[in-house]
CSV table of N, CA, C and O in Angstrom, one decimal:
chain,number,residue,atom,x,y,z
A,250,UNK,N,-50.1,45.6,54.9
A,250,UNK,CA,-49.8,46.9,54.5
A,250,UNK,C,-49.3,47.0,53.1
A,250,UNK,O,-48.7,46.1,52.6
A,251,UNK,N,-49.5,48.2,52.6
A,251,UNK,CA,-49.1,48.5,51.2
A,251,UNK,C,-47.6,48.4,51.1
A,251,UNK,O,-47.0,48.0,50.0
A,252,UNK,N,-46.9,48.9,52.0
A,252,UNK,CA,-45.4,49.0,52.0
A,252,UNK,C,-44.9,47.5,51.9
A,252,UNK,O,-43.9,47.3,51.1
A,253,UNK,N,-45.4,46.7,52.7
A,253,UNK,CA,-45.0,45.3,52.7
A,253,UNK,C,-45.3,44.6,51.3
A,253,UNK,O,-44.5,43.9,50.8
A,254,UNK,N,-46.5,44.9,50.8
A,254,UNK,CA,-46.9,44.3,49.5
A,254,UNK,C,-45.9,44.9,48.4
A,254,UNK,O,-45.5,44.1,47.5
A,255,UNK,N,-45.7,46.2,48.5
A,255,UNK,CA,-44.8,46.8,47.5
A,255,UNK,C,-43.4,46.2,47.6
A,255,UNK,O,-42.8,45.9,46.6
A,256,UNK,N,-42.9,46.0,48.8
A,256,UNK,CA,-41.6,45.3,49.0
A,256,UNK,C,-41.6,43.9,48.4
A,256,UNK,O,-40.6,43.5,47.8
A,257,UNK,N,-42.7,43.2,48.7
A,257,UNK,CA,-42.8,41.8,48.2
A,257,UNK,C,-42.8,41.8,46.7
A,257,UNK,O,-42.1,41.0,46.0
A,258,UNK,N,-43.6,42.7,46.1
A,258,UNK,CA,-43.7,42.8,44.6
A,258,UNK,C,-42.3,43.2,44.1
A,258,UNK,O,-41.8,42.7,43.1
A,259,UNK,N,-41.6,44.2,44.7
A,259,UNK,CA,-40.3,44.6,44.3
A,259,UNK,C,-39.3,43.4,44.3
A,259,UNK,O,-38.5,43.2,43.4
A,260,UNK,N,-39.4,42.6,45.4
A,260,UNK,CA,-38.5,41.4,45.5
A,260,UNK,C,-38.8,40.4,44.4
A,260,UNK,O,-37.9,39.9,43.8
A,261,UNK,N,-40.1,40.2,44.2
A,261,UNK,CA,-40.5,39.3,43.1
A,261,UNK,C,-40.0,39.8,41.7
A,261,UNK,O,-39.5,39.0,40.9
A,262,UNK,N,-40.2,41.1,41.5
A,262,UNK,CA,-39.8,41.7,40.2
A,262,UNK,C,-38.3,41.5,40.1
A,262,UNK,O,-37.7,41.2,39.0
A,263,UNK,N,-37.5,41.8,41.1
A,263,UNK,CA,-36.1,41.7,41.1
A,263,UNK,C,-35.7,40.3,40.9
A,263,UNK,O,-34.8,40.0,40.1
A,264,UNK,N,-36.4,39.3,41.5
A,264,UNK,CA,-36.0,37.9,41.3
A,264,UNK,C,-36.3,37.5,39.9
A,264,UNK,O,-35.6,36.7,39.2
A,265,UNK,N,-37.4,38.0,39.3
A,265,UNK,CA,-37.8,37.7,37.9
A,265,UNK,C,-36.7,38.3,37.0
A,265,UNK,O,-36.3,37.6,36.0
A,266,UNK,N,-36.3,39.5,37.3
A,266,UNK,CA,-35.3,40.1,36.4
A,266,UNK,C,-34.0,39.4,36.5
A,266,UNK,O,-33.3,39.1,35.5
A,267,UNK,N,-33.6,38.9,37.7
A,267,UNK,CA,-32.3,38.1,37.8
A,267,UNK,C,-32.5,36.8,37.1
A,267,UNK,O,-31.5,36.3,36.4
A,268,UNK,N,-33.6,36.2,37.2
A,268,UNK,CA,-33.9,34.9,36.5
A,268,UNK,C,-33.8,35.1,35.0
A,268,UNK,O,-33.3,34.3,34.3
A,269,UNK,N,-34.4,36.2,34.6
A,269,UNK,CA,-34.4,36.6,33.1
A,269,UNK,C,-32.9,36.7,32.6
A,269,UNK,O,-32.6,36.2,31.6
A,270,UNK,N,-32.1,37.4,33.4
A,270,UNK,CA,-30.7,37.6,33.0
A,270,UNK,C,-30.0,36.2,32.9
A,270,UNK,O,-29.3,35.9,32.0
A,271,UNK,N,-30.3,35.3,33.9
A,271,UNK,CA,-29.6,34.0,33.9
A,271,UNK,C,-30.2,33.2,32.7
A,271,UNK,O,-29.4,32.4,32.1
A,272,UNK,N,-31.5,33.3,32.5
A,272,UNK,CA,-32.0,32.5,31.3
A,272,UNK,C,-31.4,33.0,30.0
A,272,UNK,O,-31.1,32.2,29.2
A,273,UNK,N,-31.3,34.4,29.9
A,273,UNK,CA,-30.6,34.9,28.7
A,273,UNK,C,-29.2,34.4,28.5
A,273,UNK,O,-28.7,34.0,27.5
A,274,UNK,N,-28.5,34.3,29.7
A,274,UNK,CA,-27.1,33.8,29.7
A,274,UNK,C,-27.1,32.3,29.2
A,274,UNK,O,-26.2,31.9,28.5
A,275,UNK,N,-28.0,31.6,29.8
A,275,UNK,CA,-28.1,30.1,29.4
A,275,UNK,C,-28.5,29.9,28.0
A,275,UNK,O,-28.0,29.0,27.3
A,276,UNK,N,-29.3,30.8,27.4
A,276,UNK,CA,-29.7,30.8,26.0
A,276,UNK,C,-28.4,31.0,25.2
A,276,UNK,O,-28.2,30.3,24.2
A,277,UNK,N,-27.6,32.0,25.5
A,277,UNK,CA,-26.4,32.3,24.8
A,277,UNK,C,-25.5,31.1,24.8
A,277,UNK,O,-24.9,30.7,23.8
A,278,UNK,N,-25.3,30.5,26.0
A,278,UNK,CA,-24.5,29.3,26.2
A,278,UNK,C,-25.0,28.1,25.3
A,278,UNK,O,-24.2,27.4,24.7
A,279,UNK,N,-26.3,28.0,25.3
A,279,UNK,CA,-26.9,26.9,24.5
A,279,UNK,C,-26.7,27.1,23.0
A,279,UNK,O,-26.4,26.2,22.3
A,280,UNK,N,-26.8,28.4,22.6
A,280,UNK,CA,-26.5,28.7,21.2
A,280,UNK,C,-25.1,28.4,20.8
A,280,UNK,O,-24.7,27.8,19.8
A,281,UNK,N,-24.2,28.8,21.7
A,281,UNK,CA,-22.8,28.5,21.5
A,281,UNK,C,-22.5,27.0,21.5
A,281,UNK,O,-21.7,26.5,20.6
A,282,UNK,N,-23.1,26.3,22.4
A,282,UNK,CA,-22.9,24.9,22.4
A,282,UNK,C,-23.5,24.2,21.1
A,282,UNK,O,-22.8,23.3,20.6
A,283,UNK,N,-24.6,24.7,20.6
A,283,UNK,CA,-25.2,24.2,19.4
A,283,UNK,C,-24.2,24.4,18.2
A,283,UNK,O,-24.0,23.6,17.4
A,284,UNK,N,-23.6,25.6,18.2
A,284,UNK,CA,-22.7,26.0,17.1
A,284,UNK,C,-21.5,25.0,17.2
A,284,UNK,O,-21.0,24.5,16.2
A,285,UNK,N,-21.0,24.8,18.4
A,285,UNK,CA,-19.8,23.9,18.5
A,285,UNK,C,-20.2,22.5,18.1
A,285,UNK,O,-19.4,21.8,17.5
A,286,UNK,N,-21.4,22.1,18.5
A,286,UNK,CA,-21.8,20.8,18.2
A,286,UNK,C,-21.9,20.6,16.6
A,286,UNK,O,-21.5,19.6,16.1
A,287,UNK,N,-22.4,21.6,16.0
A,287,UNK,CA,-22.4,21.6,14.5
A,287,UNK,C,-21.0,21.5,13.9
A,287,UNK,O,-20.8,20.7,13.0
A,288,UNK,N,-20.1,22.3,14.5
A,288,UNK,CA,-18.7,22.3,14.0
A,288,UNK,C,-18.1,20.9,14.2
A,288,UNK,O,-17.4,20.3,13.3
A,289,UNK,N,-18.4,20.3,15.4
A,289,UNK,CA,-17.8,19.0,15.7
A,289,UNK,C,-18.4,18.0,14.7
A,289,UNK,O,-17.7,17.1,14.2
A,290,UNK,N,-19.7,18.1,14.4
A,290,UNK,CA,-20.4,17.1,13.5
A,290,UNK,C,-19.8,17.3,12.1
A,290,UNK,O,-19.5,16.2,11.5
A,291,UNK,N,-19.5,18.5,11.7
A,291,UNK,CA,-18.9,18.7,10.4
A,291,UNK,C,-17.5,18.1,10.3
A,291,UNK,O,-17.0,17.5,9.4
A,292,UNK,N,-16.7,18.3,11.4
A,292,UNK,CA,-15.4,17.7,11.5
A,292,UNK,C,-15.4,16.2,11.5
A,292,UNK,O,-14.6,15.6,10.9
A,293,UNK,N,-16.4,15.6,12.2
A,293,UNK,CA,-16.5,14.2,12.2
A,293,UNK,C,-16.9,13.6,10.8
A,293,UNK,O,-16.3,12.6,10.4
A,294,UNK,N,-17.7,14.3,10.1
A,294,UNK,CA,-18.1,13.9,8.8
A,294,UNK,C,-16.9,14.0,7.9
A,294,UNK,O,-16.6,13.1,7.0
A,295,UNK,N,-16.1,15.1,8.0
A,295,UNK,CA,-14.9,15.2,7.2
A,295,UNK,C,-13.9,14.1,7.5
A,295,UNK,O,-13.3,13.5,6.6
A,296,UNK,N,-13.7,13.8,8.8
A,296,UNK,CA,-12.8,12.7,9.2
A,296,UNK,C,-13.3,11.4,8.7
A,296,UNK,O,-12.5,10.5,8.2
A,297,UNK,N,-14.6,11.1,8.7
A,297,UNK,CA,-15.1,9.9,8.2
A,297,UNK,C,-14.9,9.8,6.7
A,297,UNK,O,-14.5,8.7,6.2
A,298,UNK,N,-15.0,10.9,6.0
A,298,UNK,CA,-14.7,10.9,4.5
A,298,UNK,C,-13.2,10.6,4.3
A,298,UNK,O,-12.9,9.8,3.4
A,299,UNK,N,-12.3,11.2,5.1
A,299,UNK,CA,-10.9,11.0,4.9
A,299,UNK,C,-10.6,9.5,5.3
A,299,UNK,O,-9.8,8.9,4.5
A,300,UNK,N,-11.2,9.0,6.3
A,300,UNK,CA,-11.0,7.6,6.6
A,300,UNK,C,-11.4,6.7,5.5
A,300,UNK,O,-10.8,5.7,5.2
A,301,UNK,N,-12.6,7.0,4.9
A,301,UNK,CA,-13.1,6.1,3.8
A,301,UNK,C,-12.1,6.2,2.7
A,301,UNK,O,-11.7,5.1,2.1
A,302,UNK,N,-11.6,7.4,2.3
A,302,UNK,CA,-10.6,7.5,1.2
A,302,UNK,C,-9.3,6.8,1.6
A,302,UNK,O,-8.7,6.1,0.7
A,303,UNK,N,-8.9,6.9,2.8
A,303,UNK,CA,-7.7,6.2,3.3
A,303,UNK,C,-7.8,4.7,3.2
A,303,UNK,O,-6.9,4.0,2.7
A,304,UNK,N,-9.0,4.2,3.6
A,304,UNK,CA,-9.3,2.8,3.5
A,304,UNK,C,-9.2,2.3,2.0
A,304,UNK,O,-8.6,1.2,1.7
A,305,UNK,N,-9.9,3.0,1.1
A,305,UNK,CA,-9.8,2.7,-0.3
A,305,UNK,C,-8.4,2.7,-0.8
A,305,UNK,O,-8.0,1.8,-1.6
A,306,UNK,N,-7.6,3.7,-0.4
A,306,UNK,CA,-6.2,3.8,-0.8
A,306,UNK,C,-5.4,2.6,-0.3
A,306,UNK,O,-4.6,2.0,-1.1
A,307,UNK,N,-5.6,2.2,0.9
A,307,UNK,CA,-4.9,1.1,1.5
A,307,UNK,C,-5.3,-0.2,0.8
A,307,UNK,O,-4.5,-1.1,0.5
A,308,UNK,N,-6.6,-0.4,0.5
A,308,UNK,CA,-7.1,-1.6,-0.2
A,308,UNK,C,-6.4,-1.7,-1.6
A,308,UNK,O,-6.0,-2.7,-2.0
A,309,UNK,N,-6.3,-0.6,-2.3
A,309,UNK,CA,-5.7,-0.5,-3.6
A,309,UNK,C,-4.2,-0.9,-3.4
A,309,UNK,O,-3.6,-1.6,-4.2
A,310,UNK,N,-3.6,-0.3,-2.4
A,310,UNK,CA,-2.1,-0.6,-2.2
A,310,UNK,C,-1.9,-2.1,-1.9
A,310,UNK,O,-1.0,-2.7,-2.4
A,311,UNK,N,-2.8,-2.7,-1.1
A,311,UNK,CA,-2.7,-4.1,-0.9
A,311,UNK,C,-2.9,-4.9,-2.1
A,311,UNK,O,-2.1,-5.8,-2.4
A,312,UNK,N,-3.9,-4.5,-2.9
A,312,UNK,CA,-4.1,-5.2,-4.2
A,312,UNK,C,-2.9,-5.1,-5.1
A,312,UNK,O,-2.5,-6.1,-5.8
A,313,UNK,N,-2.3,-3.9,-5.2
A,313,UNK,CA,-1.2,-3.6,-6.0
A,313,UNK,C,0.0,-4.5,-5.5
A,313,UNK,O,0.8,-5.0,-6.3
A,314,UNK,N,0.2,-4.6,-4.2
A,314,UNK,CA,1.3,-5.3,-3.6
A,314,UNK,C,1.1,-6.8,-4.0
A,314,UNK,O,2.1,-7.5,-4.3
A,315,UNK,N,-0.1,-7.3,-3.9
A,315,UNK,CA,-0.4,-8.7,-4.3
A,315,UNK,C,0.0,-8.9,-5.7
A,315,UNK,O,0.6,-10.0,-6.1
A,316,UNK,N,-0.4,-8.0,-6.6
A,316,UNK,CA,-0.1,-8.2,-8.0
A,316,UNK,C,1.4,-8.1,-8.3
A,316,UNK,O,1.9,-8.9,-9.0
A,317,UNK,N,2.1,-7.2,-7.6
A,317,UNK,CA,3.6,-7.1,-7.7
A,317,UNK,C,4.2,-8.4,-7.2
A,317,UNK,O,5.1,-9.0,-7.9
A,318,UNK,N,3.7,-8.9,-6.2
A,318,UNK,CA,4.2,-10.2,-5.6
A,318,UNK,C,4.0,-11.3,-6.6
A,318,UNK,O,4.9,-12.2,-6.9
A,319,UNK,N,2.8,-11.4,-7.2
A,319,UNK,CA,2.5,-12.4,-8.2
A,319,UNK,C,3.4,-12.3,-9.4
A,319,UNK,O,4.0,-13.3,-9.9
A,320,UNK,N,3.6,-11.1,-9.9
A,320,UNK,CA,4.5,-10.9,-11.1
A,320,UNK,C,5.9,-11.2,-10.7
A,320,UNK,O,6.7,-11.7,-11.5
A,321,UNK,N,6.3,-10.9,-9.5
A,321,UNK,CA,7.7,-11.2,-9.1
A,321,UNK,C,7.9,-12.7,-9.1
A,321,UNK,O,8.9,-13.2,-9.5
A,322,UNK,N,6.9,-13.4,-8.6
A,322,UNK,CA,6.9,-14.9,-8.6
A,322,UNK,C,7.1,-15.4,-10.1
A,322,UNK,O,7.9,-16.3,-10.3
A,323,UNK,N,6.3,-14.8,-11.0
A,323,UNK,CA,6.5,-15.2,-12.4
A,323,UNK,C,7.8,-14.9,-13.0
A,323,UNK,O,8.4,-15.8,-13.7
A,324,UNK,N,8.4,-13.8,-12.6
A,324,UNK,CA,9.8,-13.5,-13.1
A,324,UNK,C,10.8,-14.4,-12.5
A,324,UNK,O,11.7,-14.9,-13.2
A,325,UNK,N,10.6,-14.8,-11.2
A,325,UNK,CA,11.5,-15.8,-10.6
A,325,UNK,C,11.4,-17.1,-11.3
A,325,UNK,O,12.4,-17.8,-11.6
A,326,UNK,N,10.2,-17.5,-11.6
A,326,UNK,CA,10.0,-18.8,-12.4
A,326,UNK,C,10.7,-18.7,-13.7
A,326,UNK,O,11.4,-19.7,-14.1
A,327,UNK,N,10.6,-17.6,-14.4
A,327,UNK,CA,11.2,-17.5,-15.7
A,327,UNK,C,12.7,-17.5,-15.6
A,327,UNK,O,13.4,-18.1,-16.4
A,328,UNK,N,13.2,-16.9,-14.6
A,328,UNK,CA,14.7,-16.9,-14.3
A,328,UNK,C,15.2,-18.3,-14.1
A,328,UNK,O,16.2,-18.7,-14.6
A,329,UNK,N,14.4,-19.1,-13.3
A,329,UNK,CA,14.7,-20.5,-13.1
A,329,UNK,C,14.7,-21.3,-14.4
A,329,UNK,O,15.6,-22.1,-14.6
A,330,UNK,N,13.7,-21.1,-15.2
A,330,UNK,CA,13.7,-21.7,-16.5
A,330,UNK,C,14.9,-21.4,-17.4
A,330,UNK,O,15.6,-22.2,-17.9
A,331,UNK,N,15.2,-20.1,-17.4
A,331,UNK,CA,16.4,-19.6,-18.2
A,331,UNK,C,17.7,-20.2,-17.6
A,331,UNK,O,18.6,-20.6,-18.3
A,332,UNK,N,17.8,-20.3,-16.3
A,332,UNK,CA,19.0,-20.9,-15.6
A,332,UNK,C,19.1,-22.3,-16.0
A,332,UNK,O,20.2,-22.8,-16.3
A,333,UNK,N,18.0,-23.1,-16.0
A,333,UNK,CA,18.0,-24.5,-16.4
A,333,UNK,C,18.4,-24.7,-17.8
A,333,UNK,O,19.3,-25.5,-18.2
A,334,UNK,N,17.9,-23.8,-18.7
A,334,UNK,CA,18.2,-23.9,-20.1
A,334,UNK,C,19.7,-23.5,-20.3
A,334,UNK,O,20.4,-24.1,-21.2
A,335,UNK,N,20.2,-22.5,-19.6
A,335,UNK,CA,21.6,-22.1,-19.7
A,335,UNK,C,22.5,-23.3,-19.2
A,335,UNK,O,23.5,-23.6,-19.9
A,336,UNK,N,22.1,-24.0,-18.1
A,336,UNK,CA,22.9,-25.2,-17.7
A,336,UNK,C,22.9,-26.2,-18.8
A,336,UNK,O,23.9,-26.8,-19.1
A,337,UNK,N,21.7,-26.5,-19.4
A,337,UNK,CA,21.7,-27.5,-20.5
A,337,UNK,C,22.6,-27.1,-21.6
A,337,UNK,O,23.3,-27.9,-22.2
A,338,UNK,N,22.5,-25.8,-22.0
A,338,UNK,CA,23.3,-25.3,-23.1
A,338,UNK,C,24.8,-25.4,-22.8
A,338,UNK,O,25.6,-25.8,-23.6
A,339,UNK,N,25.2,-25.2,-21.6
A,339,UNK,CA,26.6,-25.3,-21.1
A,339,UNK,C,27.0,-26.7,-21.2
A,339,UNK,O,28.1,-27.0,-21.7
A,340,UNK,N,26.2,-27.7,-20.8
A,340,UNK,CA,26.5,-29.1,-20.9
A,340,UNK,C,26.7,-29.5,-22.4
A,340,UNK,O,27.6,-30.2,-22.7
A,341,UNK,N,25.7,-29.0,-23.2
A,341,UNK,CA,25.8,-29.4,-24.7
A,341,UNK,C,27.1,-28.8,-25.3
A,341,UNK,O,27.8,-29.4,-26.1
A,342,UNK,N,27.4,-27.5,-24.9
A,342,UNK,CA,28.7,-26.9,-25.4
A,342,UNK,C,29.9,-27.7,-25.0
A,342,UNK,O,30.8,-27.9,-25.8
A,343,UNK,N,29.9,-28.2,-23.8
A,343,UNK,CA,31.0,-29.0,-23.3
A,343,UNK,C,31.1,-30.3,-24.1
A,343,UNK,O,32.2,-30.7,-24.5
A,344,UNK,N,29.9,-31.0,-24.3
A,344,UNK,CA,29.9,-32.2,-25.1
A,344,UNK,C,30.4,-31.9,-26.5
A,344,UNK,O,31.2,-32.7,-27.1
A,345,UNK,N,30.0,-30.8,-27.1
A,345,UNK,CA,30.4,-30.5,-28.5
A,345,UNK,C,31.9,-30.2,-28.5
A,345,UNK,O,32.6,-30.7,-29.4
A,346,UNK,N,32.4,-29.6,-27.5
A,346,UNK,CA,33.8,-29.3,-27.4
A,346,UNK,C,34.6,-30.6,-27.3
A,346,UNK,O,35.7,-30.8,-27.9
A,347,UNK,N,34.1,-31.6,-26.5
A,347,UNK,CA,34.8,-32.8,-26.4
A,347,UNK,C,34.8,-33.6,-27.7
A,347,UNK,O,35.8,-34.2,-28.1
A,348,UNK,N,33.6,-33.6,-28.4
A,348,UNK,CA,33.5,-34.3,-29.7
A,348,UNK,C,34.4,-33.6,-30.7
A,348,UNK,O,35.1,-34.2,-31.5
A,349,UNK,N,34.5,-32.3,-30.6
A,349,UNK,CA,35.3,-31.5,-31.5
A,349,UNK,C,36.8,-31.8,-31.3
A,349,UNK,O,37.6,-32.1,-32.2
A,350,UNK,N,37.2,-31.9,-30.0
A,350,UNK,CA,38.6,-32.3,-29.7
A,350,UNK,C,38.9,-33.7,-30.2
A,350,UNK,O,40.0,-34.0,-30.7
A,351,UNK,N,37.9,-34.7,-30.0
A,351,UNK,CA,38.1,-36.0,-30.5
A,351,UNK,C,38.3,-36.0,-32.1
A,351,UNK,O,39.2,-36.7,-32.6
A,352,UNK,N,37.4,-35.3,-32.7
A,352,UNK,CA,37.5,-35.2,-34.2
A,352,UNK,C,38.8,-34.6,-34.6
A,352,UNK,O,39.4,-35.1,-35.6
A,353,UNK,N,39.3,-33.6,-33.9
A,353,UNK,CA,40.6,-33.0,-34.3
A,353,UNK,C,41.7,-34.0,-34.1
A,353,UNK,O,42.6,-34.1,-34.9
A,354,UNK,N,41.6,-34.8,-33.0
A,354,UNK,CA,42.6,-35.8,-32.7
A,354,UNK,C,42.6,-36.9,-33.8
A,354,UNK,O,43.6,-37.3,-34.4
A,355,UNK,N,41.4,-37.3,-34.2
A,355,UNK,CA,41.2,-38.4,-35.2
A,355,UNK,C,41.7,-37.8,-36.5
A,355,UNK,O,42.4,-38.5,-37.3
A,356,UNK,N,41.4,-36.6,-36.9
A,356,UNK,CA,41.8,-36.0,-38.1
A,356,UNK,C,43.3,-35.8,-38.2
A,356,UNK,O,43.9,-36.1,-39.2
A,357,UNK,N,43.9,-35.5,-37.0
A,357,UNK,CA,45.3,-35.4,-37.0
A,357,UNK,C,46.0,-36.8,-37.2
A,357,UNK,O,47.0,-36.9,-37.9
A,358,UNK,N,45.4,-37.8,-36.5
A,358,UNK,CA,45.9,-39.2,-36.8
A,358,UNK,C,45.8,-39.6,-38.2
A,358,UNK,O,46.7,-40.2,-38.8
A,359,UNK,N,44.6,-39.3,-38.8
A,359,UNK,CA,44.3,-39.7,-40.2
A,359,UNK,C,45.3,-39.0,-41.1
A,359,UNK,O,45.8,-39.6,-42.0
A,360,UNK,N,45.5,-37.7,-40.8
A,360,UNK,CA,46.5,-36.9,-41.6
A,360,UNK,C,47.8,-37.6,-41.5
A,360,UNK,O,48.6,-37.6,-42.5
A,361,UNK,N,48.2,-37.9,-40.3
A,361,UNK,CA,49.5,-38.5,-40.1
A,361,UNK,C,49.6,-39.8,-40.9
A,361,UNK,O,50.7,-40.1,-41.5
A,362,UNK,N,48.6,-40.7,-40.8
A,362,UNK,CA,48.6,-42.0,-41.6
A,362,UNK,C,48.6,-41.7,-43.1
A,362,UNK,O,49.3,-42.4,-43.8
A,363,UNK,N,47.9,-40.7,-43.5
A,363,UNK,CA,47.9,-40.4,-45.0
A,363,UNK,C,49.3,-40.0,-45.4
A,363,UNK,O,49.7,-40.3,-46.5
A,364,UNK,N,50.0,-39.2,-44.6
A,364,UNK,CA,51.3,-38.7,-44.9
A,364,UNK,C,52.3,-39.9,-45.0
A,364,UNK,O,53.2,-39.8,-45.8
A,365,UNK,N,52.1,-40.9,-44.2
A,365,UNK,CA,52.9,-42.1,-44.3
A,365,UNK,C,52.8,-42.8,-45.7
A,365,UNK,O,53.7,-43.3,-46.2
A,366,UNK,N,51.5,-42.8,-46.2
A,366,UNK,CA,51.3,-43.4,-47.5
A,366,UNK,C,51.9,-42.6,-48.6
A,366,UNK,O,52.3,-43.1,-49.6
A,367,UNK,N,51.9,-41.3,-48.4
A,367,UNK,CA,52.5,-40.4,-49.5
A,367,UNK,C,54.0,-40.6,-49.6
A,367,UNK,O,54.5,-40.4,-50.7
A,368,UNK,N,54.6,-40.9,-48.6
A,368,UNK,CA,56.1,-41.1,-48.7
A,368,UNK,C,56.5,-42.4,-49.1
A,368,UNK,O,56.2,-43.3,-49.5
């Protein structure tokens, strides 16, 4: 009968309309997901760039630290050389002081002996 066919057609049309609404909703969700995916991709690229810059900065910091360490070692070596030279100078000054004291004593004795001859 025509009524049954009409009901069947109406049911099919209704089902197609409902499917169309769901498909449109899924399309919107897919677009939204695609936009989020693009945002995430841009964020990931930005993070990768920041990580690259950070890695370069850390590498430079390590290189600078190594150079500072090397220069500090050189300074310590120079301080040791200066300390050794200072010790040598101190010993020489002590020896000069001893020789000077001996010369003063000898000069005093010589002066005393000369004074004996003058009298």
